[in-house]
Every structure is written in C-alpha cells, then in structure tokens.
PDB file of C-alpha atoms in Angstrom:
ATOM      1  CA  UNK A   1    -114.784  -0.371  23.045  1.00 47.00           C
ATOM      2  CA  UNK A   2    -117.335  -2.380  24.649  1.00 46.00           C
ATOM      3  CA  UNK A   3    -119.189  -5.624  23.703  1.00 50.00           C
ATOM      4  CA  UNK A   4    -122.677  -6.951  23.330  1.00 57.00           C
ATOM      5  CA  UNK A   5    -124.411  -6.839  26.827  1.00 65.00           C
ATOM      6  CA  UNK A   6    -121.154  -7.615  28.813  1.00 78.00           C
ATOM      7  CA  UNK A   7    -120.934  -4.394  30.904  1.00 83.00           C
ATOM      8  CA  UNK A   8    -117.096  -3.007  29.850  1.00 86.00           C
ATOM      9  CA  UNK A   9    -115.370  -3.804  33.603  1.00 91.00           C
ATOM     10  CA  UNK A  10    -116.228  -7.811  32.601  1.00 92.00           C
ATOM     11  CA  UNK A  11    -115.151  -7.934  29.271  1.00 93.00           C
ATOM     12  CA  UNK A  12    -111.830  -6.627  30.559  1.00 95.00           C
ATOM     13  CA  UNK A  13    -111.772  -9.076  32.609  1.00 96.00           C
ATOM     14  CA  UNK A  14    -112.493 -11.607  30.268  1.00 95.00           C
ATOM     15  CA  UNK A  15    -109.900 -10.364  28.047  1.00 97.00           C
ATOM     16  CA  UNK A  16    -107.489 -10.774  30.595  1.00 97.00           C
ATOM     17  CA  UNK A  17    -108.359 -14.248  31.537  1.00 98.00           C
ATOM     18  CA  UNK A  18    -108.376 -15.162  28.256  1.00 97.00           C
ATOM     19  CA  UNK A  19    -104.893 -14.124  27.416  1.00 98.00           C
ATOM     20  CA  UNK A  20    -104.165 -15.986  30.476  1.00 98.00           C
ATOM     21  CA  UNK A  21    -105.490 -19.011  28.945  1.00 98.00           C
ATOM     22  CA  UNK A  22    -103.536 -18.936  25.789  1.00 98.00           C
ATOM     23  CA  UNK A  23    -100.172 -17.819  27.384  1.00 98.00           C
ATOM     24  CA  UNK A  24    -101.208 -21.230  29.556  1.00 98.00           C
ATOM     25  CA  UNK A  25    -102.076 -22.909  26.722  1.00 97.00           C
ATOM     26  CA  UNK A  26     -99.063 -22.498  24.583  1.00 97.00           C
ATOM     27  CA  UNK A  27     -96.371 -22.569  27.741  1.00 97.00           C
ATOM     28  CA  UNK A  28     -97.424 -25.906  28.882  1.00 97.00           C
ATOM     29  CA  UNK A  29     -98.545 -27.959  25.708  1.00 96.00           C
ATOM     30  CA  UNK A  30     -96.917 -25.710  22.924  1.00 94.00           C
ATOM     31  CA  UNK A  31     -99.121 -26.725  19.715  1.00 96.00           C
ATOM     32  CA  UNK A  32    -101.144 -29.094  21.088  1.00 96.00           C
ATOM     33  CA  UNK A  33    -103.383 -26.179  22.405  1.00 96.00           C
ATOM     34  CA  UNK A  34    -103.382 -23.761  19.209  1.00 97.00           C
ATOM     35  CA  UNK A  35    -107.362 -24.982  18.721  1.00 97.00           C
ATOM     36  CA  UNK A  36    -108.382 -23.512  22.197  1.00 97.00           C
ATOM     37  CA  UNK A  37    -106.293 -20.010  21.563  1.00 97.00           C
ATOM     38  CA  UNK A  38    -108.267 -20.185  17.944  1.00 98.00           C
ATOM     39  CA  UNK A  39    -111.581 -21.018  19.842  1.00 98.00           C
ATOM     40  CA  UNK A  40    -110.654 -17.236  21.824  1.00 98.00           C
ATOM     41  CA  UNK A  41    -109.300 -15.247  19.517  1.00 97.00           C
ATOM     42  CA  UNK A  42    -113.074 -16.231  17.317  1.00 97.00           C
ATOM     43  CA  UNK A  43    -114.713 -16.015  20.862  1.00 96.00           C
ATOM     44  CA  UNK A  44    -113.162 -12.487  21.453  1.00 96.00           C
ATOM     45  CA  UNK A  45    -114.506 -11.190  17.772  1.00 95.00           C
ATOM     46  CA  UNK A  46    -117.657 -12.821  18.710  1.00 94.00           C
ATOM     47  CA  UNK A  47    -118.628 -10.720  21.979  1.00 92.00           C
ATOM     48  CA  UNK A  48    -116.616  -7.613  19.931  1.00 90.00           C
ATOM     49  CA  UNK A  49    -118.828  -4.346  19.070  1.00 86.00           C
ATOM     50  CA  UNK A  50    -115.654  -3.263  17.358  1.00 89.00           C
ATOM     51  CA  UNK A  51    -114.266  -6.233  15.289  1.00 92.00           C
ATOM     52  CA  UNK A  52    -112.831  -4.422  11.882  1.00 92.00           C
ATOM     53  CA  UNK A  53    -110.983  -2.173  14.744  1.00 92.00           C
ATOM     54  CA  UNK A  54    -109.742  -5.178  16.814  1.00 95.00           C
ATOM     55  CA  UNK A  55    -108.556  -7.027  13.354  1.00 95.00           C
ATOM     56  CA  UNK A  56    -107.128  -4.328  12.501  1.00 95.00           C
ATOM     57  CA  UNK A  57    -105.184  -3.561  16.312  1.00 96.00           C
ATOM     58  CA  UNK A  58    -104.090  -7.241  16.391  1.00 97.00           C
ATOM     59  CA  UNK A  59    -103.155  -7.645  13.061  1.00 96.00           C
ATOM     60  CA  UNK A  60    -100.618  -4.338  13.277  1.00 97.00           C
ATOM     61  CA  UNK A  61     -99.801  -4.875  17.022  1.00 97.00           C
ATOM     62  CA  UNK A  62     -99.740  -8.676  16.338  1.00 97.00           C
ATOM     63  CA  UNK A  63     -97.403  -8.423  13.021  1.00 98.00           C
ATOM     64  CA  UNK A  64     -94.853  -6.406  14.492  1.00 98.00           C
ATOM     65  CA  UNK A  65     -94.516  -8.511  18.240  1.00 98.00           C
ATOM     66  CA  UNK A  66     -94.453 -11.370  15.711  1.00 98.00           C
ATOM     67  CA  UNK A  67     -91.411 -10.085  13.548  1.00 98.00           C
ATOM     68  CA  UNK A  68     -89.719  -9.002  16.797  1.00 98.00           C
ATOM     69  CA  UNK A  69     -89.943 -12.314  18.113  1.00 98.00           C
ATOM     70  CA  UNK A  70     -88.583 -13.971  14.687  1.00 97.00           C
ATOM     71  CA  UNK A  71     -85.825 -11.381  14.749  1.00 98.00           C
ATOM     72  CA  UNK A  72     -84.715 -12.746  18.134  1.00 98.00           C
ATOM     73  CA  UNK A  73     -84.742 -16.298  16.982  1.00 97.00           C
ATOM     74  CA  UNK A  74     -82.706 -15.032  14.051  1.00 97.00           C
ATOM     75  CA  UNK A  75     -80.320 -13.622  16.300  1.00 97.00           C
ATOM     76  CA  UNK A  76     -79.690 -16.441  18.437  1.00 96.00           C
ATOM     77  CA  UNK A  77     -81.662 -15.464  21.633  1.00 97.00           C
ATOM     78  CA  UNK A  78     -84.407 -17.963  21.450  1.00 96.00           C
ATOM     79  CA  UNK A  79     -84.561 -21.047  20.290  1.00 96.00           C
ATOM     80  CA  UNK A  80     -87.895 -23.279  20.058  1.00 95.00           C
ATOM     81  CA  UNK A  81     -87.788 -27.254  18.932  1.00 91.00           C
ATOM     82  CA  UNK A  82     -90.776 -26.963  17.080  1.00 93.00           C
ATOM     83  CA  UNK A  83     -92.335 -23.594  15.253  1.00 95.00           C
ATOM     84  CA  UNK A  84     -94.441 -22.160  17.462  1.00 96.00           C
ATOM     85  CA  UNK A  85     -97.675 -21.498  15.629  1.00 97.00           C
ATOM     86  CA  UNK A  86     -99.214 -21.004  19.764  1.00 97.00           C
ATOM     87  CA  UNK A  87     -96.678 -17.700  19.589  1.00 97.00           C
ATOM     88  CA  UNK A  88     -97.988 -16.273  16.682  1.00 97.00           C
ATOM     89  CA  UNK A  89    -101.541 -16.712  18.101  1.00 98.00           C
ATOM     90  CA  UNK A  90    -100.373 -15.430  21.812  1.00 98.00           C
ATOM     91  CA  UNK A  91     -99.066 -11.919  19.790  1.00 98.00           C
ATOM     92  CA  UNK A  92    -102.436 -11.975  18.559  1.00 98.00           C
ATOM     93  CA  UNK A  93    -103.947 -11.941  21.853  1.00 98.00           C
ATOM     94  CA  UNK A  94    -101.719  -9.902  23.707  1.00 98.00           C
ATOM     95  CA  UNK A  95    -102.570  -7.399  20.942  1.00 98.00           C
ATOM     96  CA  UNK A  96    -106.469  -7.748  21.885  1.00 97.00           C
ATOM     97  CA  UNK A  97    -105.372  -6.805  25.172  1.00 97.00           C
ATOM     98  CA  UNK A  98    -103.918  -3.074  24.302  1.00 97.00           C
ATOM     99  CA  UNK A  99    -107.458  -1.827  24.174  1.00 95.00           C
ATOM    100  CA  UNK A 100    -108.775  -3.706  26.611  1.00 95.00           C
ATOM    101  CA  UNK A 101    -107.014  -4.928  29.670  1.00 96.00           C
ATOM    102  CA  UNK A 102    -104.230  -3.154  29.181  1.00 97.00           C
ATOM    103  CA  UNK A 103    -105.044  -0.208  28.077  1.00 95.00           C
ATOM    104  CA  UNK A 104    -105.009   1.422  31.898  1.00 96.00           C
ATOM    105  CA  UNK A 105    -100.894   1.330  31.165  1.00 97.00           C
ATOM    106  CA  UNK A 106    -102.046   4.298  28.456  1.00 96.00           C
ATOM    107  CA  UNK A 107    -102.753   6.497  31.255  1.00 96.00           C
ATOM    108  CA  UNK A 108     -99.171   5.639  32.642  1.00 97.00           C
ATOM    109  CA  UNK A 109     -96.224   8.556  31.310  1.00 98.00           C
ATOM    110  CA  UNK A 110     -94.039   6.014  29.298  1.00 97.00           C
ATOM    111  CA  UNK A 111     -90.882   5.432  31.419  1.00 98.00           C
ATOM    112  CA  UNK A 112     -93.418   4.022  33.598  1.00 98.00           C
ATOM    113  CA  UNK A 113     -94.750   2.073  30.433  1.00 98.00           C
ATOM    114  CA  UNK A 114     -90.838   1.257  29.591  1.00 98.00           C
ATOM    115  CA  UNK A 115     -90.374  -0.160  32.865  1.00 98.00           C
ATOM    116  CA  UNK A 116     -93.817  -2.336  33.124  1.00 98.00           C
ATOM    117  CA  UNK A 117     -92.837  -3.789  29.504  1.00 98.00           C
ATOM    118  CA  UNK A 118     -89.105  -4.365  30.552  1.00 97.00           C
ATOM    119  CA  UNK A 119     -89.784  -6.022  33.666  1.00 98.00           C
ATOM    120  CA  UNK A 120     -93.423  -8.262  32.955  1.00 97.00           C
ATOM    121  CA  UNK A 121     -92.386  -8.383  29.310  1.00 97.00           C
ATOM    122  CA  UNK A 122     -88.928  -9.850  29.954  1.00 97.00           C
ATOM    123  CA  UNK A 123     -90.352 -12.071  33.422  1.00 97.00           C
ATOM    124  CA  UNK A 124     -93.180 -13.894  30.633  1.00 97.00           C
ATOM    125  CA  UNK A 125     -90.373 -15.492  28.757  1.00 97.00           C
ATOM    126  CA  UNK A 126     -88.231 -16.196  31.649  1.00 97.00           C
ATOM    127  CA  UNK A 127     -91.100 -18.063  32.494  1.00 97.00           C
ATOM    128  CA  UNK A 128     -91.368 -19.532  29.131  1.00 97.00           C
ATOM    129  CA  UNK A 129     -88.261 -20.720  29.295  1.00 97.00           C
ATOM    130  CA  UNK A 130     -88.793 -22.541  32.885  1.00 97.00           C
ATOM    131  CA  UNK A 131     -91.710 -24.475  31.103  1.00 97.00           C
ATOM    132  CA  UNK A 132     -89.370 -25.336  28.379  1.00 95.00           C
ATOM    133  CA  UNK A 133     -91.978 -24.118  25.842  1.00 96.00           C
ATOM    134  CA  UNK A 134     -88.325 -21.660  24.686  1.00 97.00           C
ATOM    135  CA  UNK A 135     -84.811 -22.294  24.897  1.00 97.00           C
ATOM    136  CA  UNK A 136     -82.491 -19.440  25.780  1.00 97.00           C
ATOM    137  CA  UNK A 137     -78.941 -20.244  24.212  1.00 97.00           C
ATOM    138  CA  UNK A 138     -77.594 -16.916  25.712  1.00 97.00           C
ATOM    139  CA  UNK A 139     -78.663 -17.901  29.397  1.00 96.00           C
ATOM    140  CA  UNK A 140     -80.719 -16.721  31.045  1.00 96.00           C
ATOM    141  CA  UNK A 141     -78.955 -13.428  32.557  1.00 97.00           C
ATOM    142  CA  UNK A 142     -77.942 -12.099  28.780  1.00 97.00           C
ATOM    143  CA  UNK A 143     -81.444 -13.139  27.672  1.00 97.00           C
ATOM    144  CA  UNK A 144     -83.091 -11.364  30.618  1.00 98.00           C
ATOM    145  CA  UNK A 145     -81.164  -7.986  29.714  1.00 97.00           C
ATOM    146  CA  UNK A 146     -81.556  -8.292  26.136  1.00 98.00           C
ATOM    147  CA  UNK A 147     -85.339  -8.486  27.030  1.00 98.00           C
ATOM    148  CA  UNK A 148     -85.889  -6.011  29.334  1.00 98.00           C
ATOM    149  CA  UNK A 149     -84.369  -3.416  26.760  1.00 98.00           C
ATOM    150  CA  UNK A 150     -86.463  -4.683  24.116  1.00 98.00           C
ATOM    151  CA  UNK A 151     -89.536  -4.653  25.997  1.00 98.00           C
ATOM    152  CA  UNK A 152     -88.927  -1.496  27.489  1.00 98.00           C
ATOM    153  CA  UNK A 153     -89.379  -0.682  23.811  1.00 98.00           C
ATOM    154  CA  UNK A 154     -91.964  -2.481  22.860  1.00 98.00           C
ATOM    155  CA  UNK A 155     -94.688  -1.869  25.372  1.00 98.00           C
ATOM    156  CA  UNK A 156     -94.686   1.456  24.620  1.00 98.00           C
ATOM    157  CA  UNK A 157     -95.071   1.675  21.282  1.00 98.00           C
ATOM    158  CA  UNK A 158     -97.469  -1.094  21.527  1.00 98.00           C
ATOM    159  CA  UNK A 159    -100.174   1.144  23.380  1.00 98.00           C
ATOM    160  CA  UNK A 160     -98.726   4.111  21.059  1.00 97.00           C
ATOM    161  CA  UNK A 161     -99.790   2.355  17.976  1.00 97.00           C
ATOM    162  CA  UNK A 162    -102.978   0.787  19.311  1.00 95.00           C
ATOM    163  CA  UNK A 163    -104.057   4.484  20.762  1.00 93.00           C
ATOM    164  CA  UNK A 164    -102.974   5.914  17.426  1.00 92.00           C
ATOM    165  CA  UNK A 165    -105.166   3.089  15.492  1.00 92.00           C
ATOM    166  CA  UNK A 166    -108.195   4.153  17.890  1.00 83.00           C
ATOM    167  CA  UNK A 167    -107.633   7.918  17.419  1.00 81.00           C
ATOM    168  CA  UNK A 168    -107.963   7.576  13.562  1.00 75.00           C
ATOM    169  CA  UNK A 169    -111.031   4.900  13.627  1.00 71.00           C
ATOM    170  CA  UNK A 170    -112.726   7.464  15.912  1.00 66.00           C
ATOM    171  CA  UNK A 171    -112.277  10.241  13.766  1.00 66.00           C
ATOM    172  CA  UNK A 172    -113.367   8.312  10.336  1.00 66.00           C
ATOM    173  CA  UNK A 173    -116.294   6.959  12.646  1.00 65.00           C
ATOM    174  CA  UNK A 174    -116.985  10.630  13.623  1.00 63.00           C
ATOM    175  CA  UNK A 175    -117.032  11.621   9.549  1.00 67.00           C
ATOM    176  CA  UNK A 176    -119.435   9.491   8.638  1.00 61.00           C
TER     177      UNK A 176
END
C-alpha cells in the first residue's frame, strides 16, 4: 500500500500522527472534535492508492472494534455521558492503521501481538479514562484486567483480518 508521491516510510508516519490526532481529538474535547477526525479519515482516502481496500479494512476492522466497544458499555465496563460518535470514528482510524503503521506488529509471532494489544490496548483507555472522555464503573484495576484480556484478543485478530483482507484483494488484483 502506498500513496500518491508520499514515499511509503512518510505516509506511515502520517498515518500514525494522524491517529494521534484523533485519539487527541476525541480524549480531550469528546464531540466537539468529530469534524477534524472526519477532515482525516477523507484526508487519509485522499493521499490513498488503495481506497476500496482501506474502506473495506476499516469498515470490517472498524465494525467489529466498534461492537466490542458497545458490548463493554452493555456490560457495565464503560460508561460515557454523551455517545461518543469521536469513538466510532477513532475505530475507524485505528483500523487505517493495521496496514499502515501498524502493520510491523504482523511480523511479530502473536503472543507477542497478544501482549502489545493487552498492554497499549488496555493503557489507551486507562488514559481515556484519566481525561474523563470514559468512565470506568468497575475501577480501574477490574477494568484494566478485563482489558488487557480483551485486547490481548483483539490485536491479533485485528492484523489477522486486515492481512487476510490484503491476501484476498491481492489475489483478485492478480486475476484480473
């Protein structure tokens, strides 16, 4: 995956700095920012080579950190005071980053992946939860274990999927 004229090692970079910018975004001024995460989730598709393949990595990747997310707020883990559309749109991005700046963890074996995504995974909303942008009615220590086993998880199928989703794009590319 590379883009228009930005040699690959920047766009990663970009990519990176740009998740930054909507975790940032959303932690600090919740859905006050969601036009600025829209502005680089567009901007992303807009330097993209690859955009049906993105759309279609974020929209899978997206869907399910989304519904994973709801499921904990179902469950009583988190708890938000508004809904938090900037979520939604931060699953989006974090799913832009599987093929991009994340996608080194790919070369990792995937206890290694497990224990990345349990620990950075689980330390994000932690964070979160320090910038009040989610409440944690289980506390912090319950929360932080329940996370780290989900995310330990997650991660890893994450990259499985997006690999999977570039595997059979290359091969229908490769057909035609």
């Amino acid at each position: 995956m590379s883009s228009y004229g930005i040699p690959p090692k920047l766009y990663i970079l970009i990519n990176a700095l740009c998740f930054q910018l909507v975790w940032w975004a959303g932690v600090l001024a919740h859905n006050q920012l969601i036009l600025l995460s829209i502005l680089l989730l567009i901007g992303h598709f807009l330097l993209s080579t690859s955009v049906r393949h993105d759309a279609l990595v974020m929209c899978v990747c997206g869907v399910i950190g989304i519904a994973v997310d709801s499921l904990l707020v179902w469950f009583g883990v988190f708890e938000f005071a508004n809904i938090p559309y900037w979520l939604g749109l931060l699953w989006f991005y974090f799913a832009l980053c599987l093929d991009y700046s994340l996608a080194f963890f790919r070369k990792f074996p995937i206890w290694l992946q497990a224990l990345f995504g349990g620990v950075f995974g689980c330390l994000s909303y932690l964070a979160g939860a320090k910038f009040n942008a989610v409440m944690l009615p289980l506390g912090e220590m319950w929360s932080a274990f329940i996370l780290a086993l989900i995310w330990s998880c997650l991660f890893p199928v994450l990259l499985a999927v997006s690999s999977r989703i570039t595997t059979v794009d290359l091969a229908l590319e490769n057909r035609r």
